[in-house]
Coordinates of C-alpha atoms and ligand atoms in Angstrom, one line a residue:
M1 CA 333.6 98.1 -100.1
A2 CA 333.5 100.9 -102.6
D3 CA 336.8 102.6 -103.0
D4 CA 335.9 105.9 -101.3
L5 CA 334.5 103.9 -98.3
S6 CA 337.6 101.8 -98.3
K7 CA 339.8 104.9 -98.3
L8 CA 337.9 106.2 -95.3
W9 CA 338.1 102.8 -93.6
Q10 CA 341.8 102.8 -94.0
Q11 CA 341.9 106.2 -92.3
V12 CA 339.8 104.8 -89.5
L13 CA 342.3 102.0 -89.1
A14 CA 345.1 104.5 -89.1
D15 CA 343.4 106.5 -86.4
S16 CA 342.9 103.4 -84.4
E17 CA 346.6 102.6 -84.6
R18 CA 347.5 106.2 -83.8
I19 CA 345.2 106.4 -80.8
K20 CA 347.0 103.4 -79.3
G21 CA 349.9 105.7 -78.6
T22 CA 347.7 108.2 -76.8
S23 CA 346.4 108.1 -73.2
L24 CA 343.1 109.3 -71.9
K25 CA 345.1 111.3 -69.3
D26 CA 346.9 113.1 -72.2
L27 CA 343.7 113.7 -74.1
F28 CA 342.1 115.3 -71.0
D29 CA 345.3 117.2 -70.1
G30 CA 345.4 118.5 -73.6
D31 CA 341.8 119.7 -73.8
D32 CA 340.0 121.3 -70.9
A33 CA 336.8 121.2 -72.9
R34 CA 336.9 117.5 -73.7
A35 CA 334.3 116.4 -71.1
K36 CA 331.9 119.2 -72.2
V37 CA 332.3 118.6 -75.9
M38 CA 332.0 114.8 -75.5
T39 CA 328.9 114.9 -73.4
K40 CA 325.6 114.9 -75.3
T41 CA 322.0 114.2 -74.3
L42 CA 319.5 111.6 -75.5
S43 CA 315.9 112.7 -75.0
D44 CA 313.1 110.2 -74.1
G45 CA 310.6 112.8 -75.0
E46 CA 310.2 114.0 -71.4
S47 CA 313.7 114.0 -69.8
E48 CA 317.3 114.1 -71.0
I49 CA 319.7 111.2 -70.6
V50 CA 323.2 112.5 -70.2
V51 CA 325.7 110.6 -72.3
D52 CA 329.4 111.2 -71.5
F53 CA 331.6 109.4 -74.0
S54 CA 334.7 111.5 -73.2
K55 CA 336.4 108.5 -71.5
Q56 CA 336.3 106.6 -74.8
L57 CA 339.8 106.5 -76.3
V58 CA 338.8 108.6 -79.3
D59 CA 339.8 112.1 -80.4
A60 CA 338.3 114.7 -82.7
Q61 CA 340.2 113.5 -85.7
A62 CA 339.0 109.9 -85.3
L63 CA 335.4 111.1 -84.7
K64 CA 335.6 113.3 -87.9
T65 CA 336.8 110.3 -90.0
L66 CA 334.1 108.1 -88.5
M67 CA 331.4 110.7 -89.2
S68 CA 332.7 110.9 -92.8
L69 CA 332.5 107.2 -93.0
A70 CA 328.9 107.3 -91.8
V71 CA 328.0 110.0 -94.3
Q72 CA 329.7 108.1 -97.1
A73 CA 327.8 104.9 -96.1
G74 CA 324.6 106.9 -95.9
V75 CA 323.8 105.5 -92.4
T76 CA 321.0 107.9 -91.5
A77 CA 319.5 107.7 -95.0
R78 CA 319.6 103.9 -94.8
F79 CA 317.9 104.1 -91.4
T80 CA 315.1 106.2 -92.8
E81 CA 314.8 103.6 -95.6
M82 CA 314.5 100.9 -93.0
C83 CA 311.8 102.8 -91.2
N84 CA 309.9 103.2 -94.5
G85 CA 309.8 99.5 -95.2
E86 CA 312.9 98.8 -97.3
R87 CA 313.6 95.1 -97.3
V88 CA 316.8 95.5 -95.3
N89 CA 316.7 91.8 -94.2
F90 CA 317.9 90.9 -97.7
T91 CA 318.4 87.1 -97.1
E92 CA 314.7 86.7 -96.1
N93 CA 313.5 89.5 -98.4
Q94 CA 311.8 91.1 -95.3
A95 CA 311.5 94.6 -94.0
A96 CA 312.5 95.3 -90.4
L97 CA 309.8 97.6 -89.2
H98 CA 310.2 97.5 -85.4
T99 CA 310.1 101.3 -85.5
A100 CA 306.5 101.0 -86.9
L101 CA 305.4 99.3 -83.7
R102 CA 305.8 102.5 -81.8
S103 CA 304.9 105.0 -84.6
A104 CA 302.2 107.5 -83.9
R105 CA 298.6 106.6 -85.0
T106 CA 298.8 109.5 -87.5
A107 CA 301.9 108.1 -89.2
K108 CA 301.6 106.8 -92.8
L109 CA 303.3 103.6 -93.9
E110 CA 302.4 101.0 -96.5
L111 CA 304.1 97.7 -97.2
D112 CA 302.9 95.5 -100.1
G113 CA 299.7 97.6 -100.2
Q114 CA 299.0 97.0 -96.5
D115 CA 298.5 99.9 -94.2
I116 CA 301.1 99.0 -91.5
I117 CA 300.2 101.8 -89.1
K118 CA 296.5 100.7 -89.1
Q119 CA 297.5 97.1 -88.4
V120 CA 299.8 98.1 -85.6
H121 CA 297.3 100.4 -83.9
E122 CA 294.4 98.0 -84.3
E123 CA 296.5 95.4 -82.5
L124 CA 297.4 98.0 -79.8
D125 CA 293.7 98.7 -79.3
K126 CA 293.1 95.0 -78.9
I127 CA 295.9 94.8 -76.4
Q128 CA 294.6 97.8 -74.5
N129 CA 291.1 96.3 -74.2
F130 CA 292.3 92.9 -73.2
S131 CA 294.8 94.1 -70.6
A132 CA 292.1 96.4 -69.1
T133 CA 289.7 93.5 -68.9
V134 CA 292.2 91.1 -67.3
R135 CA 293.2 93.9 -64.8
S136 CA 289.6 94.7 -63.9
E137 CA 288.2 91.2 -63.7
K138 CA 290.8 90.2 -61.2
K139 CA 290.3 86.5 -62.0
F140 CA 293.9 85.9 -62.6
K141 CA 296.5 86.3 -59.8
K142 CA 299.5 85.1 -61.8
I143 CA 300.7 85.3 -65.4
V144 CA 303.2 82.8 -66.7
N145 CA 304.9 84.0 -69.8
I146 CA 306.1 81.1 -71.9
G147 CA 308.6 82.1 -74.6
I148 CA 312.3 82.2 -75.3
G149 CA 314.8 84.7 -76.8
G150 CA 313.0 87.9 -77.8
S151 CA 309.7 86.2 -76.7
D152 CA 311.0 86.2 -73.2
L153 CA 313.8 88.7 -72.7
G154 CA 311.8 91.7 -73.8
P155 CA 308.7 91.3 -71.5
A156 CA 310.9 90.1 -68.6
L157 CA 313.2 93.1 -69.0
I158 CA 310.3 95.5 -68.8
Y159 CA 308.8 93.6 -65.8
G160 CA 312.0 93.6 -63.9
A161 CA 312.8 97.2 -64.7
L162 CA 309.5 98.7 -63.6
S163 CA 308.4 96.4 -60.8
E164 CA 310.1 98.6 -58.1
S165 CA 308.7 101.9 -59.2
R166 CA 305.2 100.4 -60.1
K167 CA 303.4 97.7 -58.3
P168 CA 302.4 95.1 -60.8
E169 CA 298.6 94.5 -60.8
I170 CA 299.3 90.8 -61.5
D171 CA 302.5 89.0 -60.7
C172 CA 304.3 87.7 -63.8
L173 CA 306.6 84.7 -64.0
F174 CA 308.8 84.1 -67.1
V175 CA 309.6 80.6 -68.3
A176 CA 312.0 80.1 -71.2
N177 CA 314.2 77.0 -70.9
I178 CA 313.3 73.5 -71.9
D179 CA 314.9 72.6 -68.6
S180 CA 311.6 72.1 -66.8
T181 CA 313.2 73.4 -63.6
E182 CA 312.1 76.9 -64.6
L183 CA 308.5 75.9 -65.3
N184 CA 308.3 73.7 -62.2
A185 CA 309.4 76.6 -60.1
A186 CA 306.9 78.9 -61.7
L187 CA 304.0 76.5 -61.4
A188 CA 304.8 75.9 -57.7
Q189 CA 303.8 79.5 -57.1
C190 CA 300.5 79.2 -59.0
Q191 CA 297.0 78.0 -58.5
P192 CA 295.4 76.6 -61.7
Q193 CA 292.2 78.5 -61.4
E194 CA 294.1 81.8 -61.0
T195 CA 296.8 81.4 -63.6
L196 CA 296.9 82.9 -67.1
F197 CA 299.5 81.5 -69.5
I198 CA 300.7 83.8 -72.3
V199 CA 302.5 81.7 -74.9
C200 CA 304.8 83.9 -77.0
S201 CA 306.4 82.6 -80.1
K202 CA 306.7 84.4 -83.4
S203 CA 307.1 81.1 -85.4
F204 CA 305.2 78.9 -83.0
K205 CA 307.7 76.2 -83.9
T206 CA 310.2 76.8 -81.1
A207 CA 310.8 73.4 -79.3
E208 CA 311.3 74.9 -75.8
T209 CA 308.1 77.0 -76.0
L210 CA 306.0 74.1 -77.3
A211 CA 307.4 71.7 -74.7
N212 CA 306.6 74.2 -71.8
A213 CA 303.2 74.9 -73.2
R214 CA 302.4 71.2 -73.3
I215 CA 303.4 70.7 -69.7
A216 CA 301.5 73.9 -68.6
K217 CA 298.4 72.6 -70.4
Q218 CA 298.6 69.2 -68.6
W219 CA 299.2 70.9 -65.3
L220 CA 296.2 73.1 -65.8
A221 CA 293.9 70.2 -66.9
T222 CA 294.9 68.2 -63.9
G223 CA 294.5 71.1 -61.6
L224 CA 291.1 72.0 -62.9
G225 CA 290.0 68.4 -63.2
V226 CA 289.1 68.7 -66.9
G227 CA 290.2 67.1 -70.1
L228 CA 293.0 68.5 -72.2
E229 CA 290.6 69.6 -74.9
S230 CA 288.1 71.2 -72.5
E231 CA 287.0 74.7 -73.5
V232 CA 287.9 75.8 -69.9
I233 CA 291.6 75.3 -70.8
A234 CA 291.4 77.8 -73.6
E235 CA 290.3 80.5 -71.1
H236 CA 293.6 80.2 -69.4
F237 CA 295.8 80.6 -72.5
V238 CA 296.7 83.6 -74.7
V239 CA 298.8 83.2 -77.8
V240 CA 301.1 85.9 -79.2
S241 CA 302.5 84.9 -82.6
A242 CA 303.0 85.8 -86.3
N243 CA 301.5 82.3 -86.8
T244 CA 298.5 82.1 -84.5
S245 CA 296.9 79.3 -86.5
Q246 CA 300.0 77.2 -85.9
A247 CA 299.3 77.5 -82.1
R248 CA 296.1 75.5 -82.5
T249 CA 297.9 73.0 -84.7
S250 CA 300.5 72.7 -81.9
G251 CA 297.8 71.9 -79.4
V252 CA 297.6 75.3 -77.7
N253 CA 294.0 76.4 -77.9
A254 CA 293.5 79.9 -76.6
N255 CA 290.5 82.2 -76.3
H256 CA 292.6 85.2 -77.1
S257 CA 295.5 85.6 -79.5
F258 CA 297.5 88.6 -80.6
Q259 CA 299.7 88.9 -83.6
I260 CA 303.1 90.2 -84.5
W261 CA 304.2 90.4 -88.1
P262 CA 307.0 88.8 -90.2
W263 CA 308.6 92.2 -90.5
V264 CA 309.3 92.2 -86.7
G265 CA 312.4 90.3 -85.7
G266 CA 312.2 88.4 -82.4
R267 CA 314.9 90.4 -80.8
Y268 CA 313.2 93.6 -82.0
S269 CA 309.7 92.7 -80.7
I270 CA 309.7 94.3 -77.3
A271 CA 307.4 97.1 -78.6
S272 CA 304.8 94.5 -79.8
A273 CA 302.2 92.2 -78.1
M274 CA 305.2 90.0 -77.1
S275 CA 305.3 92.3 -74.0
L276 CA 301.6 91.5 -73.2
A277 CA 302.5 90.1 -69.7
S278 CA 304.1 93.3 -68.7
I279 CA 301.4 95.4 -70.3
I280 CA 298.8 93.6 -68.2
A281 CA 301.0 93.9 -65.1
F282 CA 301.5 97.7 -65.4
G283 CA 298.6 98.8 -67.6
F284 CA 298.5 100.0 -71.1
E285 CA 299.3 103.7 -70.2
T286 CA 302.7 102.6 -68.9
F287 CA 303.4 100.7 -72.2
K288 CA 302.4 103.8 -74.2
E289 CA 305.0 105.8 -72.2
F290 CA 307.5 103.0 -73.0
L291 CA 306.6 103.3 -76.7
A292 CA 306.9 107.1 -76.6
G293 CA 310.4 106.8 -75.3
M294 CA 311.4 104.5 -78.1
R295 CA 309.7 106.7 -80.7
S296 CA 311.6 109.8 -79.4
V297 CA 314.9 108.1 -80.2
D298 CA 313.7 106.8 -83.6
E299 CA 312.9 110.5 -84.4
Q300 CA 316.2 111.8 -83.1
M301 CA 318.0 109.2 -85.2
Q302 CA 316.4 110.7 -88.3
T303 CA 316.3 114.4 -87.4
S304 CA 319.4 115.2 -85.3
K305 CA 322.4 116.9 -86.9
P306 CA 325.1 114.2 -87.2
E307 CA 327.3 115.9 -84.6
D308 CA 324.4 115.9 -82.1
N309 CA 323.1 112.4 -82.9
I310 CA 324.4 110.6 -79.9
T311 CA 323.0 107.3 -81.0
L312 CA 325.0 107.6 -84.3
I313 CA 328.1 108.7 -82.4
L314 CA 327.9 105.7 -80.0
G315 CA 327.4 103.4 -82.9
L316 CA 330.5 104.8 -84.6
I317 CA 332.5 104.4 -81.4
D318 CA 331.3 100.8 -81.4
V319 CA 332.8 100.6 -84.9
F320 CA 336.0 102.2 -83.7
N321 CA 336.3 100.0 -80.6
F322 CA 335.2 96.7 -82.2
G323 CA 335.1 97.0 -86.0
T324 CA 338.8 97.8 -86.0
R325 CA 339.4 94.7 -83.9
R326 CA 341.0 96.8 -81.1
H327 CA 338.7 95.2 -78.6
S328 CA 336.6 92.0 -78.7
S329 CA 334.1 92.3 -75.9
Q330 CA 331.9 95.0 -74.3
A331 CA 330.6 95.1 -70.8
V332 CA 327.3 96.7 -70.0
L333 CA 327.1 97.6 -66.3
P334 CA 323.8 99.1 -65.1
Y335 CA 324.1 100.5 -61.7
A336 CA 320.5 99.6 -60.9
S337 CA 319.4 96.1 -59.8
A338 CA 316.2 96.7 -61.7
L339 CA 318.1 96.4 -64.9
R340 CA 319.8 93.1 -64.0
L341 CA 318.3 91.6 -67.3
L342 CA 319.7 94.3 -69.5
P343 CA 323.0 92.6 -70.3
S344 CA 321.2 89.4 -71.3
Y345 CA 318.7 91.4 -73.4
L346 CA 321.5 93.2 -75.2
Q347 CA 323.4 90.0 -75.7
Q348 CA 320.6 88.8 -78.0
L349 CA 319.9 92.2 -79.6
I350 CA 323.5 92.8 -80.5
M351 CA 325.1 89.4 -80.9
E352 CA 322.2 87.8 -82.7
S353 CA 322.0 90.9 -85.0
N354 CA 325.6 91.5 -85.7
G355 CA 327.2 88.1 -85.0
K356 CA 327.7 87.7 -88.8
S357 CA 330.7 87.5 -91.1
I358 CA 329.3 87.7 -94.7
R359 CA 328.6 91.0 -96.4
Q360 CA 325.5 91.8 -98.6
D361 CA 327.5 90.9 -101.7
G362 CA 328.4 87.4 -100.3
S363 CA 332.0 88.2 -99.5
Q364 CA 333.7 87.9 -96.1
V365 CA 333.5 91.1 -94.0
D366 CA 336.6 93.1 -93.7
I367 CA 335.3 95.0 -90.6
A368 CA 335.0 93.0 -87.3
T369 CA 331.3 92.7 -86.4
S370 CA 329.6 92.0 -83.0
P371 CA 331.7 92.2 -79.9
I372 CA 331.0 89.7 -77.1
I373 CA 328.4 91.4 -75.0
W374 CA 328.3 90.7 -71.3
G375 CA 327.9 92.5 -68.0
G376 CA 326.2 92.6 -64.6
V377 CA 324.8 95.1 -62.2
G378 CA 326.9 97.5 -60.2
T379 CA 328.1 97.5 -57.5
N380 CA 328.0 93.6 -57.5
S381 CA 330.3 93.5 -60.5
Q382 CA 333.0 95.3 -58.5
H383 CA 333.2 92.3 -56.2
A384 CA 333.2 89.8 -59.1
F385 CA 334.9 90.8 -62.4
M386 CA 336.1 94.4 -62.2
Q387 CA 339.5 93.2 -61.2
M388 CA 340.0 91.9 -64.8
L389 CA 338.7 95.1 -66.3
H390 CA 341.2 97.2 -64.3
Q391 CA 344.3 95.0 -64.5
G392 CA 343.7 92.3 -67.0
T393 CA 345.4 91.8 -70.3
Q394 CA 342.3 92.5 -72.3
V395 CA 340.8 96.0 -72.5
V396 CA 337.0 95.8 -72.3
P397 CA 335.1 99.0 -73.1
V398 CA 332.3 99.6 -70.6
D399 CA 328.8 101.1 -70.8
F400 CA 327.9 102.4 -67.4
I401 CA 324.2 103.2 -66.9
G402 CA 323.1 105.0 -63.8
F403 CA 320.1 107.0 -62.5
A404 CA 319.9 110.1 -60.3
Q405 CA 316.9 108.7 -58.6
L406 CA 315.7 105.1 -58.1
A407 CA 312.3 104.1 -56.7
N408 CA 312.3 103.6 -52.9
A409 CA 316.0 104.1 -52.7
D410 CA 317.8 104.9 -49.4
L411 CA 319.3 108.2 -50.4
V412 CA 322.6 107.6 -48.6
S413 CA 323.0 104.2 -50.3
H414 CA 322.0 105.7 -53.6
D415 CA 324.7 108.4 -53.4
A416 CA 327.2 105.6 -52.7
L417 CA 325.9 103.6 -55.6
V418 CA 326.4 106.5 -58.1
A419 CA 329.7 107.4 -56.5
N420 CA 330.9 103.9 -57.1
M421 CA 329.8 104.0 -60.8
F422 CA 331.7 107.3 -61.3
A423 CA 334.7 105.9 -59.4
Q424 CA 334.9 102.8 -61.6
A425 CA 334.8 104.9 -64.8
K426 CA 337.5 107.2 -63.3
A427 CA 339.8 104.3 -62.2
L428 CA 339.4 102.6 -65.5
A429 CA 340.2 105.8 -67.4
F430 CA 343.0 107.3 -65.4
G431 CA 344.3 104.5 -63.2
E432 CA 346.8 105.3 -60.5
N433 CA 350.2 104.3 -59.4
Q434 CA 349.2 102.7 -56.1
A435 CA 352.9 102.3 -55.2
D436 CA 353.1 101.3 -51.6
K437 CA 356.0 103.3 -50.3
N438 CA 356.7 100.7 -47.6
N439 CA 356.6 97.7 -49.9
S440 CA 358.2 98.3 -53.4
A441 CA 358.4 94.6 -54.0
I442 CA 354.7 94.6 -55.0
A443 CA 354.6 98.0 -56.6
E444 CA 354.2 96.6 -60.1
H445 CA 351.4 94.4 -58.9
R446 CA 349.5 97.4 -57.5
K447 CA 349.8 99.6 -60.6
M448 CA 346.5 100.6 -62.3
S449 CA 347.4 101.4 -65.9
G450 CA 344.1 103.1 -66.6
N451 CA 343.5 104.0 -70.2
R452 CA 340.5 101.7 -70.3
P453 CA 337.6 103.3 -72.1
S454 CA 334.0 103.7 -71.0
T455 CA 330.8 105.6 -71.7
T456 CA 328.6 106.8 -68.8
L457 CA 324.9 107.2 -69.3
L458 CA 323.1 109.1 -66.5
A459 CA 319.3 109.4 -66.6
K460 CA 317.1 111.1 -64.1
S461 CA 315.1 108.0 -63.2
L462 CA 314.1 104.6 -64.6
T463 CA 310.8 105.5 -66.1
P464 CA 309.0 103.6 -68.9
R465 CA 310.1 106.4 -71.3
T466 CA 313.7 106.2 -70.3
L467 CA 313.7 102.4 -70.6
G468 CA 312.2 102.7 -74.1
A469 CA 314.7 105.3 -75.1
L470 CA 317.7 103.2 -73.9
I471 CA 316.5 100.1 -75.7
A472 CA 315.9 102.0 -79.0
M473 CA 319.3 103.6 -78.7
Y474 CA 321.0 100.2 -78.5
E475 CA 318.8 98.9 -81.4
H476 CA 320.0 101.7 -83.6
R477 CA 323.7 101.4 -82.5
V478 CA 323.4 97.9 -83.8
F479 CA 322.0 99.3 -87.1
V480 CA 325.0 101.7 -87.5
H481 CA 327.6 99.0 -87.0
G482 CA 325.7 96.6 -89.3
I483 CA 325.6 99.2 -92.1
I484 CA 329.3 100.1 -91.8
A485 CA 330.1 96.3 -91.8
Q486 CA 327.6 95.8 -94.7
I487 CA 326.1 92.8 -93.0
N488 CA 322.4 91.8 -92.5
S489 CA 321.6 92.6 -88.9
F490 CA 318.1 91.1 -89.2
D491 CA 318.5 87.4 -90.0
Q492 CA 319.8 84.6 -87.8
W493 CA 320.7 81.7 -90.0
G494 CA 323.4 80.6 -87.4
V495 CA 320.8 79.3 -85.0
E496 CA 319.2 76.8 -87.3
L497 CA 321.8 74.0 -87.5
G498 CA 321.8 73.5 -83.7
K499 CA 318.0 73.2 -83.7
T500 CA 318.1 70.6 -86.5
L501 CA 320.9 68.5 -84.9
S502 CA 319.2 68.5 -81.5
V503 CA 316.2 66.7 -83.1
E504 CA 318.4 64.1 -84.8
I505 CA 320.4 63.5 -81.6
N506 CA 317.3 63.3 -79.5
Q507 CA 316.0 60.6 -81.8
Q508 CA 319.3 58.8 -81.4
I509 CA 319.1 59.0 -77.7
N510 CA 315.6 57.7 -77.6
Q511 CA 315.4 55.3 -80.5
N512 CA 319.0 54.4 -80.6
T513 CA 318.9 55.0 -84.4
A514 CA 322.0 54.4 -86.4
A515 CA 324.9 56.5 -85.3
V516 CA 325.0 59.4 -87.6
N517 CA 327.3 61.4 -85.3
D518 CA 330.9 62.0 -85.0
A519 CA 332.8 59.8 -82.5
S520 CA 332.6 62.3 -79.7
T521 CA 328.9 63.0 -80.0
K522 CA 328.2 59.2 -80.3
S523 CA 330.3 58.4 -77.3
L524 CA 328.5 61.1 -75.3
I525 CA 325.1 59.8 -76.4
D526 CA 326.1 56.3 -75.3
K527 CA 327.3 57.5 -71.9
Y528 CA 324.1 59.6 -71.4
R529 CA 321.9 56.6 -72.4
Q530 CA 323.7 54.5 -69.7
M531 CA 323.5 57.2 -67.1
R532 CA 320.2 58.9 -67.6
R533 CA 317.8 56.4 -66.1
K534 CA 320.3 54.6 -63.7
S535 CA 318.8 54.7 -60.2
Ligands
F6P1 O1 317.2 82.2 -81.4 C1 316.5 82.2 -82.6 C2 315.1 82.8 -82.3 O2 314.4 82.7 -83.5 C3 315.2 84.2 -81.9 O3 315.5 85.1 -82.9 C4 313.8 84.4 -81.3 O4 313.7 85.5 -80.4 C5 313.7 83.1 -80.5 O5 314.4 82.1 -81.3 C6 312.3 82.6 -80.3 O6 311.6 82.5 -81.5 P1 310.0 82.4 -81.5 O7 309.5 83.7 -81.0 O8 309.7 82.1 -83.0 O9 309.6 81.3 -80.6

């Protein structure tokens, strides 16, 4: 890290140490304006999302240093460079142009002499036409999305988030795991004649997706009473890939295919044709609103004054909470059952992006990178793991996400839902000495220390725009932390070894090939071989 950056980083570490001696109670007692000053808004282009980060254990001095660090590292300039096609994915010599997927048709962007915006909008026009046709023909009653990682979590998140406020025109089921339980459960709800399979895979080499597509194709052929290579089969398959020719090679013939591009990472592909199932379910206009919400945050990231750039601020607070190693995990708690998939989606987005330890120059990082991302919906989490967050030995910063209105909500229950979210943030921040006057023996056990940080995001309602804005905000927080840590947030070399080993071990299981494994794995293989078919 260059000297001036290193000096600023040392100051951040000093602030982190200093802040340990401060309490949120003291910070609020010492500054009546704290809540007001540390509440900003994030616009989805239509409504404002309130973001209150005043319960984060950070003060003006620390924020000032973090902002200087961001300026010194050129974070927003680097962000604009990424949006303009810089090959930020330096280990794969690739751009990361997920922002181009939601750019306006009038935007200008070339990459390697290619008109990126033209390509994106030609594909969006194809998607619009196809989804309109499927919705109007009413031939298909069920869509089964077959994909994994970003080829599953994105479309599934949109589908779950919007299904309450918008009735899907066609029911969608999402199948990812190679554990065929998932696919069996989905197929049990489907009639072959009325089922459309959307096979999503950027590489079209992902074992789980190919296995599920193979089983689905066999199920369809049997159900329709045709051969596997019948043209009829292809009418029931759609392929979404950066490698659509590989689909045919892999035995998945489809009458329709849509492309994504090498410059879109799987975990950044929600704004692409990967979300086709949900686009068909809700209609293209809904998806356009979703893209508009994402675009609004992309624009704010580039045009806001740093002190008003809430996405930048939250990214810097992530650096302060996790980069300094003060905390190692972050909980995401949406107080909306419709966002039950958001923690899983963010696990891939954040941990697959920033779960790295080597800097651009090949040296080990000196800033901690991705926290462990986990979470669950409120209020369920209050009856599951909030005990540990209130009185455990590890402090876990929380993102609370709530909505002033939720579709079809009972208003009395909704008030209670939001009151619970506010109560949890308050109890975490300020605690209370719940001393039981009649029973001092357990007084220590009842103490709530407080001083546990959180950010509360409060949106008006869970619209496609708001959903898009929230996701783009998290994407760009990842970018901020990645730039400060000087890592590559856009490759994922760490997932390759497991895939290669699984093929070798599978061969050993089935062909009893020579033991190439360590004693433990070999012993487990032997036991599995004895157990798996015994009955
Ligand atoms: O986990 C590795 C990964 O490549 C993810 O980045 C990706 O979202 C997922 O597997 C699926 O990859 P594909 O879309 O190529 O099937």
